[in-house]
mmCIF file of C-alpha atoms in Angstrom:
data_model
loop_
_atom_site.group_PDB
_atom_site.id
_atom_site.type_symbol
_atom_site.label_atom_id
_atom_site.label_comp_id
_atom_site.label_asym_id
_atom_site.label_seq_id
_atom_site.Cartn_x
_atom_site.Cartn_y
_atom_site.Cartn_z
ATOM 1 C CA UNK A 242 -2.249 9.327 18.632
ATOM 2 C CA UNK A 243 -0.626 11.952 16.275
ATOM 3 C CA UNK A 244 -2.720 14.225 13.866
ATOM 4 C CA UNK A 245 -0.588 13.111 10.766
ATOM 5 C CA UNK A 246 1.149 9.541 9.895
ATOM 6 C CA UNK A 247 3.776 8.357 7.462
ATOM 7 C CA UNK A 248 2.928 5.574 5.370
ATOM 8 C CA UNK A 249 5.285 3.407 3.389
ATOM 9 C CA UNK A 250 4.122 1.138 0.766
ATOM 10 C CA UNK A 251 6.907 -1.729 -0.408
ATOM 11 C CA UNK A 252 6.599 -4.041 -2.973
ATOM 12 C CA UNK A 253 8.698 -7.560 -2.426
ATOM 13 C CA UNK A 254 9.455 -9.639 -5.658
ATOM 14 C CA UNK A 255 11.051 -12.976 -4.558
ATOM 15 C CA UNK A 256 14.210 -14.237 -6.444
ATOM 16 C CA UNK A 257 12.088 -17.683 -8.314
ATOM 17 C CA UNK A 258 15.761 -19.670 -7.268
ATOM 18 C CA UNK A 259 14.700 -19.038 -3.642
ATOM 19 C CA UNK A 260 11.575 -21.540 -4.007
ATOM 20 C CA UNK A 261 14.281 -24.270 -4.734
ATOM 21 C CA UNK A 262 15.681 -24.027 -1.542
ATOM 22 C CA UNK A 263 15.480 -26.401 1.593
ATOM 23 C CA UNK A 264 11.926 -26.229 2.862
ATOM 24 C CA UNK A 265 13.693 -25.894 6.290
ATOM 25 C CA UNK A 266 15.924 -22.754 4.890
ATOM 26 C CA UNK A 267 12.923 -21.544 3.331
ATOM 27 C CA UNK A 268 10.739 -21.568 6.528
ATOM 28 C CA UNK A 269 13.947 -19.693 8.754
ATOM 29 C CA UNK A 270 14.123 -17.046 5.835
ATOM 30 C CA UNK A 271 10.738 -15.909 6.583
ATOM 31 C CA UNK A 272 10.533 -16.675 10.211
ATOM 32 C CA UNK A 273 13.605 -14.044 10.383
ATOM 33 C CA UNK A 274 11.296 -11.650 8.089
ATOM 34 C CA UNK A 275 8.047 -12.197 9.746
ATOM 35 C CA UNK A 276 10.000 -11.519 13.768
ATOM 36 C CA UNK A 277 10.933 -8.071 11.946
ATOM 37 C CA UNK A 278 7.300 -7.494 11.335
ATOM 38 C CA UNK A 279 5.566 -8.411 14.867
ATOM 39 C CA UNK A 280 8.219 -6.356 16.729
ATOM 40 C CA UNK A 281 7.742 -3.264 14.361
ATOM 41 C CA UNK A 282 3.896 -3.967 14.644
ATOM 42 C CA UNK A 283 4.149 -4.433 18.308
ATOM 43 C CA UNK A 284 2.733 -0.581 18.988
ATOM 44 C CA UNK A 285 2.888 0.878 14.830
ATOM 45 C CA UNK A 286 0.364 -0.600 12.052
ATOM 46 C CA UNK A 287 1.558 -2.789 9.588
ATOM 47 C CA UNK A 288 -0.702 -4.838 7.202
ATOM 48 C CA UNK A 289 0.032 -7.027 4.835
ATOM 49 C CA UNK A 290 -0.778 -7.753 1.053
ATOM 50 C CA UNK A 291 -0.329 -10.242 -1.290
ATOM 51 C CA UNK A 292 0.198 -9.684 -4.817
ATOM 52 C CA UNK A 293 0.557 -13.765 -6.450
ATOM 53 C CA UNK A 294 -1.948 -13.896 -8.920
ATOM 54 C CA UNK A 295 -2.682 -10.343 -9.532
ATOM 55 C CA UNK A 296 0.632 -8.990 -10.460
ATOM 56 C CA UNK A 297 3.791 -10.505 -12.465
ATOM 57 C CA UNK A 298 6.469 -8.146 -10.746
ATOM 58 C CA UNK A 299 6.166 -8.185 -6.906
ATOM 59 C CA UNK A 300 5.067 -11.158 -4.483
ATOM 60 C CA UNK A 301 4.135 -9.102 -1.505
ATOM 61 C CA UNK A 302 2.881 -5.653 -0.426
ATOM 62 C CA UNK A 303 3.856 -4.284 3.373
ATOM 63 C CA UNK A 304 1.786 -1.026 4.521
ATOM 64 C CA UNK A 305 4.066 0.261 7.527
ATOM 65 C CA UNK A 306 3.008 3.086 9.291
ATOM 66 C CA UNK A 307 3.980 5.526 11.969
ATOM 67 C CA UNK A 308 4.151 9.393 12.723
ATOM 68 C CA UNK A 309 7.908 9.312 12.988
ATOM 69 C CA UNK A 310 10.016 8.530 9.798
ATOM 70 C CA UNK A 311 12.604 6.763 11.772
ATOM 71 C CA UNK A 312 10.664 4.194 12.779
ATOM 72 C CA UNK A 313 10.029 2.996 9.153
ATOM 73 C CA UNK A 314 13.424 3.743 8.339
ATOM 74 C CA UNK A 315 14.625 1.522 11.204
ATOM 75 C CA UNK A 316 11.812 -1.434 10.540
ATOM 76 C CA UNK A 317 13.135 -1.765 7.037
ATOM 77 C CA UNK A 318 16.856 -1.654 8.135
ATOM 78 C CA UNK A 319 15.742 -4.636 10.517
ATOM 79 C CA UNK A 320 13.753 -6.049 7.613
ATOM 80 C CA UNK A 321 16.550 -6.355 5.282
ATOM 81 C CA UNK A 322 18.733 -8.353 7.676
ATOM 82 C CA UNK A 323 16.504 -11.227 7.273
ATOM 83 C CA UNK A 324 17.031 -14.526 5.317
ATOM 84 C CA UNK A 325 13.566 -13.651 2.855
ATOM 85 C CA UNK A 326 15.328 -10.054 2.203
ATOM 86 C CA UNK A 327 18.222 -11.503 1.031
ATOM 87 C CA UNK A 328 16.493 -13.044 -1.720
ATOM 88 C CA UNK A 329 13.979 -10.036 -2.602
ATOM 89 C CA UNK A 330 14.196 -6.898 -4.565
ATOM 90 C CA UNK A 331 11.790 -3.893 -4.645
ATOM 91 C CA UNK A 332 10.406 -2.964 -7.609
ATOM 92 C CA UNK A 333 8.167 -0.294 -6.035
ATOM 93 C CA UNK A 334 8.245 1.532 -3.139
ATOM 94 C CA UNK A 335 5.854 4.279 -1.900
ATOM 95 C CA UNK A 336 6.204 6.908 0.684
ATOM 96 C CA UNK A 337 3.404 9.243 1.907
ATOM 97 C CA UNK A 338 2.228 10.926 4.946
ATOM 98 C CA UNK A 339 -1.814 11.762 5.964
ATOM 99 C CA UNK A 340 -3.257 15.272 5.720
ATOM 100 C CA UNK A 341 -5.970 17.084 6.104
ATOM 101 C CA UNK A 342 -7.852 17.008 2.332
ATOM 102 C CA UNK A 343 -8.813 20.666 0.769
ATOM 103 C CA UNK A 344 -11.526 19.100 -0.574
ATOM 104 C CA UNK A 345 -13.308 18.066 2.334
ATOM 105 C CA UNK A 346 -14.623 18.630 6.165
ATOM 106 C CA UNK A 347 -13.013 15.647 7.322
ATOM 107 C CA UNK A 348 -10.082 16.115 9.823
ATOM 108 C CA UNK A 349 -6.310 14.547 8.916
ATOM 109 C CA UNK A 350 -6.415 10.566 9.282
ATOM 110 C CA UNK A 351 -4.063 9.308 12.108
ATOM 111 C CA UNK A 352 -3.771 6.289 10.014
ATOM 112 C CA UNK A 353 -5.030 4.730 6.924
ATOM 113 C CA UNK A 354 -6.490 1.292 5.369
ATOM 114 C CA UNK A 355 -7.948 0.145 8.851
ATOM 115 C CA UNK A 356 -10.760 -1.522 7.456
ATOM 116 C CA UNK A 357 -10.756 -5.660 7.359
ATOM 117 C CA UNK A 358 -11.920 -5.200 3.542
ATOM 118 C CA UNK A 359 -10.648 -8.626 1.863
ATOM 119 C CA UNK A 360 -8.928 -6.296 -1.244
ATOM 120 C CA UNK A 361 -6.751 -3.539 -1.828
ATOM 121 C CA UNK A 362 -6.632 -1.332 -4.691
ATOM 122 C CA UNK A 363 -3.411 0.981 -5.165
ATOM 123 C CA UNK A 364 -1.756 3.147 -7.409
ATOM 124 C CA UNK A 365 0.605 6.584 -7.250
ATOM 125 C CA UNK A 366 -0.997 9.403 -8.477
ATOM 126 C CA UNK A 367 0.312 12.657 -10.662
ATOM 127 C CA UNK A 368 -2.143 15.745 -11.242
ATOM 128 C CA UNK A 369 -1.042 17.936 -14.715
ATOM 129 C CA UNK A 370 0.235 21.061 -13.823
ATOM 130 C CA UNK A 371 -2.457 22.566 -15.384
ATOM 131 C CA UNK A 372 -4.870 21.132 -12.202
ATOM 132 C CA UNK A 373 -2.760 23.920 -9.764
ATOM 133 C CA UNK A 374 -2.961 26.746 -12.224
ATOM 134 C CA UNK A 375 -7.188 26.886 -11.474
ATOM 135 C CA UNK A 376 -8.194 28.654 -8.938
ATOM 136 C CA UNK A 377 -9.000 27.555 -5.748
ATOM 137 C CA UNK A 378 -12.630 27.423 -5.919
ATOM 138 C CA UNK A 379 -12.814 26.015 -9.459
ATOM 139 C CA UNK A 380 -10.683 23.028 -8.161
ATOM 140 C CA UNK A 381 -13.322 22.272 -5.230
ATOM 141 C CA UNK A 382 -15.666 22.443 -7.467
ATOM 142 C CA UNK A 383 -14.463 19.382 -10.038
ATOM 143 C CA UNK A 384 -13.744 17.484 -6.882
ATOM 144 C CA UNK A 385 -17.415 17.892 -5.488
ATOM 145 C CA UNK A 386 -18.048 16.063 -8.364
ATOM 146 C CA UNK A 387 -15.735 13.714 -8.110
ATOM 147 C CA UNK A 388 -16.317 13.220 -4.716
ATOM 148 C CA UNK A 389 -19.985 12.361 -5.815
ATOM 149 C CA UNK A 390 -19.212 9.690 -8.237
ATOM 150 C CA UNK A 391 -17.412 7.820 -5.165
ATOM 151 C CA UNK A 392 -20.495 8.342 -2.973
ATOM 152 C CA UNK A 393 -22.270 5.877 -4.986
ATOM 153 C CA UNK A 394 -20.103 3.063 -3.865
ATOM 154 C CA UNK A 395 -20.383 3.015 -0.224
ATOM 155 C CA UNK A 396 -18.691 -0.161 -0.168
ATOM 156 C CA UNK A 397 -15.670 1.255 -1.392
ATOM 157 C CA UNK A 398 -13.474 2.797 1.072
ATOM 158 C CA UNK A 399 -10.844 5.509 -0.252
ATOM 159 C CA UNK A 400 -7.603 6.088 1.336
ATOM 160 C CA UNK A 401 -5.572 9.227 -0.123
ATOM 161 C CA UNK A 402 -2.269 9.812 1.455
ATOM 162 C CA UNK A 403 0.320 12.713 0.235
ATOM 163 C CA UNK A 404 3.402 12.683 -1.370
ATOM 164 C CA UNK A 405 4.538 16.356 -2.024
ATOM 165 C CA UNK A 406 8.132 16.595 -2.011
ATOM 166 C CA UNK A 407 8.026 12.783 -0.382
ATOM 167 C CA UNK A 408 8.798 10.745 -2.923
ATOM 168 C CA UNK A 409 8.357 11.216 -6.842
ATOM 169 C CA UNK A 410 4.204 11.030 -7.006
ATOM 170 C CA UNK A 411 2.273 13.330 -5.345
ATOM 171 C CA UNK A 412 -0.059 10.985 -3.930
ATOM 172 C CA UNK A 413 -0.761 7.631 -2.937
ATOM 173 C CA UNK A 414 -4.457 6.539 -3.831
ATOM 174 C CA UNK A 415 -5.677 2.962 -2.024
ATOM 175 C CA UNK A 416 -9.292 1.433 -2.197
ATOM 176 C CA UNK A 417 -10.434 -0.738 0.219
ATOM 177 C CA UNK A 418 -13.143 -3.387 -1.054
ATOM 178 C CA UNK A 419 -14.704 -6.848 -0.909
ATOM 179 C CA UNK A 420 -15.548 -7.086 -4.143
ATOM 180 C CA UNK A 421 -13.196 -5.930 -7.748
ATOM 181 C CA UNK A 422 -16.116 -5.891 -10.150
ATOM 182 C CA UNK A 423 -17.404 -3.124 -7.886
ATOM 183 C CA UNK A 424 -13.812 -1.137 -7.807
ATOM 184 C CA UNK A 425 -14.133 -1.506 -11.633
ATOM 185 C CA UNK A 426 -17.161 0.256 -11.857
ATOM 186 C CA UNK A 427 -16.360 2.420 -9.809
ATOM 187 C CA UNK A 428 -13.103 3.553 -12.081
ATOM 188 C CA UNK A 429 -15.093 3.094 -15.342
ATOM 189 C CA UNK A 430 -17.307 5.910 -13.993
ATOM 190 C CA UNK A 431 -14.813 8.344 -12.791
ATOM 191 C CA UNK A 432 -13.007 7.790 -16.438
ATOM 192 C CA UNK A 433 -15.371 10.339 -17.768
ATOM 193 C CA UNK A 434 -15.441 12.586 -14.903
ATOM 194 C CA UNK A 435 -13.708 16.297 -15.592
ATOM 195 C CA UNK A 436 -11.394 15.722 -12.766
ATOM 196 C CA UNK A 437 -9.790 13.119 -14.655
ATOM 197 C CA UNK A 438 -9.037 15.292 -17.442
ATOM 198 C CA UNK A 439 -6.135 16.617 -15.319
ATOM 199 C CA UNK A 440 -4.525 13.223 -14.500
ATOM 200 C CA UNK A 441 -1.133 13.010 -15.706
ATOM 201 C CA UNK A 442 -0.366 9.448 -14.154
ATOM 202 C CA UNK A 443 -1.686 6.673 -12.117
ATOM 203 C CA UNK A 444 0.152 3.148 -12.833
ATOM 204 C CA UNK A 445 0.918 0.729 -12.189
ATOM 205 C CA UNK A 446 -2.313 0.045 -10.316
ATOM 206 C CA UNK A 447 -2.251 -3.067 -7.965
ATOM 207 C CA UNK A 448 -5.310 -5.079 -6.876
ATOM 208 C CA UNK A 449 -3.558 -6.915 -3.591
ATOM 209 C CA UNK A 450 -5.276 -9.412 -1.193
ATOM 210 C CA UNK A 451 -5.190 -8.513 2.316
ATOM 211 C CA UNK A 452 -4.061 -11.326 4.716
ATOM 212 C CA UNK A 453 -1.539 -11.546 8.040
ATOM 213 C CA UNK A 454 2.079 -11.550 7.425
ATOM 214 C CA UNK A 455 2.456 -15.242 7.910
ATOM 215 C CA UNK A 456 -0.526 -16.299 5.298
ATOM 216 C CA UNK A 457 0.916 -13.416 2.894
ATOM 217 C CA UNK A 458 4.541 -14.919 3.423
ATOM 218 C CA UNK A 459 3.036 -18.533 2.901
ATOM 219 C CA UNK A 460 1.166 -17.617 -0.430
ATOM 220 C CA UNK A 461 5.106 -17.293 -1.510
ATOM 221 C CA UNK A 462 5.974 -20.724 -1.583
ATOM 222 C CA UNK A 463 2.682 -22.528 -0.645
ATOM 223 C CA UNK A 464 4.485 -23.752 2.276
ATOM 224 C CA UNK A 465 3.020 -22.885 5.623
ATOM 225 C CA UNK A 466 6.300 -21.860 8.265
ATOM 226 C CA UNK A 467 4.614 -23.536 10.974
ATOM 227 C CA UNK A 468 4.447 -26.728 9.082
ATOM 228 C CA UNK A 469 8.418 -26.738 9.161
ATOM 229 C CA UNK A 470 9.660 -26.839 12.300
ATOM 230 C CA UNK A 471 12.465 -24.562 13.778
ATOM 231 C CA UNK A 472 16.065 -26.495 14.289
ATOM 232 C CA UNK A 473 16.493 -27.481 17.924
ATOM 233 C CA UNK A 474 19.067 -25.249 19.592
ATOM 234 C CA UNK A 475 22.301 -27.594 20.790
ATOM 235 C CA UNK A 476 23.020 -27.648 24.428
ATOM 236 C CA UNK A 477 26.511 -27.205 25.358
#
């Protein structure tokens, strides 16, 4: 398993005139979109996300990940070939890679969000520029205290991936929980923390359910793909 993974986060809103369609052209759209998925996830991780009833602007969230960029490139050129794609835009897209943190003993994760927490908690992340003017040992310092605050909620896992020259936010911060009102507190804490004084962005925040492909493609149109079955293939 390599040291260091990329991780792509895309938001899928559905086109509303796509729910008006056959149930049986409905269930092929995401049969097409969920064979994409199980072949990609067939030796990379991929978990999926839904966003209905949390967010306005995006249906689904998929977490691809691998340690070569071509392979996510590839999965979402396969991805957009299917019938769901075709009806989807993507109103936010992440891209970030694992690394070792400067703030901490912990080695690089191969991979992250592998916990079977029922929520996830997202949002890019911009530091002022003032945060990289201070020196090195004033920086670890703030953080120990940051770091602190998130000690108190053991149920909360943290999941910081980097964007540096990636993409346009410098990182990628997802929280992996069973329970929001805890995430909330957790936030509400860290508000008046000094490391916080130095954040220059992080929204849009999503709070996403975590689910398999096929329930997170269901949640779409309430209509269960298995439910509908598959045209019969014609013998010549």
């Amino acid at each position: 398993m390599a040291d260091r993974t990329f991780a792509k986060f895309t938001f899928f809103k559905i086109d509303p005139a796509w729910r008006r369609r056959d149930d049986g052209l409905r269930a092929e759209d995401k049969r097409e979109f969920l064979a994409a998925c199980e072949d990609f996830a067939i030796d990379r991780s991929l978990r999926a996300y839904s966003t209905i009833g949390t967010r306005g602007d995006a249906d689904l969230l998929l977490l691809s990940q691998s340690p070569v960029l071509e392979d996510i490139h590839t999965f979402h050129v396969v991805l957009g070939q299917s019938g769901l794609a075709r009806w989807s835009a993507t109103p936010y897209s992440y891209l970030s890679m694992t690394k070792k943190s400067p703030y901490s003993d912990e080695k690089a994760r191969p991979e992250i969000c592998t916990s079977r927490r029922k929520y996830l908690f997202l949002y890019p992340m911009v530091k002022k520029r003032e945060w990289y003017s201070l020196p090195e040992e004033e920086r670890g310092r703030i953080m120990k205290s940051h770091i602190e605050v998130g000690r108190r909620y053991p149920e909360i896992s943290i999941n910081t991936s980097y964007s540096f020259g990636l993409d346009d936010q410098e990182f990628v911060v997802a929280f992996e929980g069973d329970d929001p009102g805890q995430f909330l507190d957790l936030v509400q804490e860290l508000r008046p923390t000094e490391s916080s004084a130095y954040t220059e962005r992080e929204t849009p925040i999503f709070t996403c359910v975590a689910m398999s492909v096929a329930k997170a493609l269901d949640a779409i149109d309430g209509q269960a793909v298995s439910a509908i079955p598959s045209e019969p293939m014609v013998q010549a």
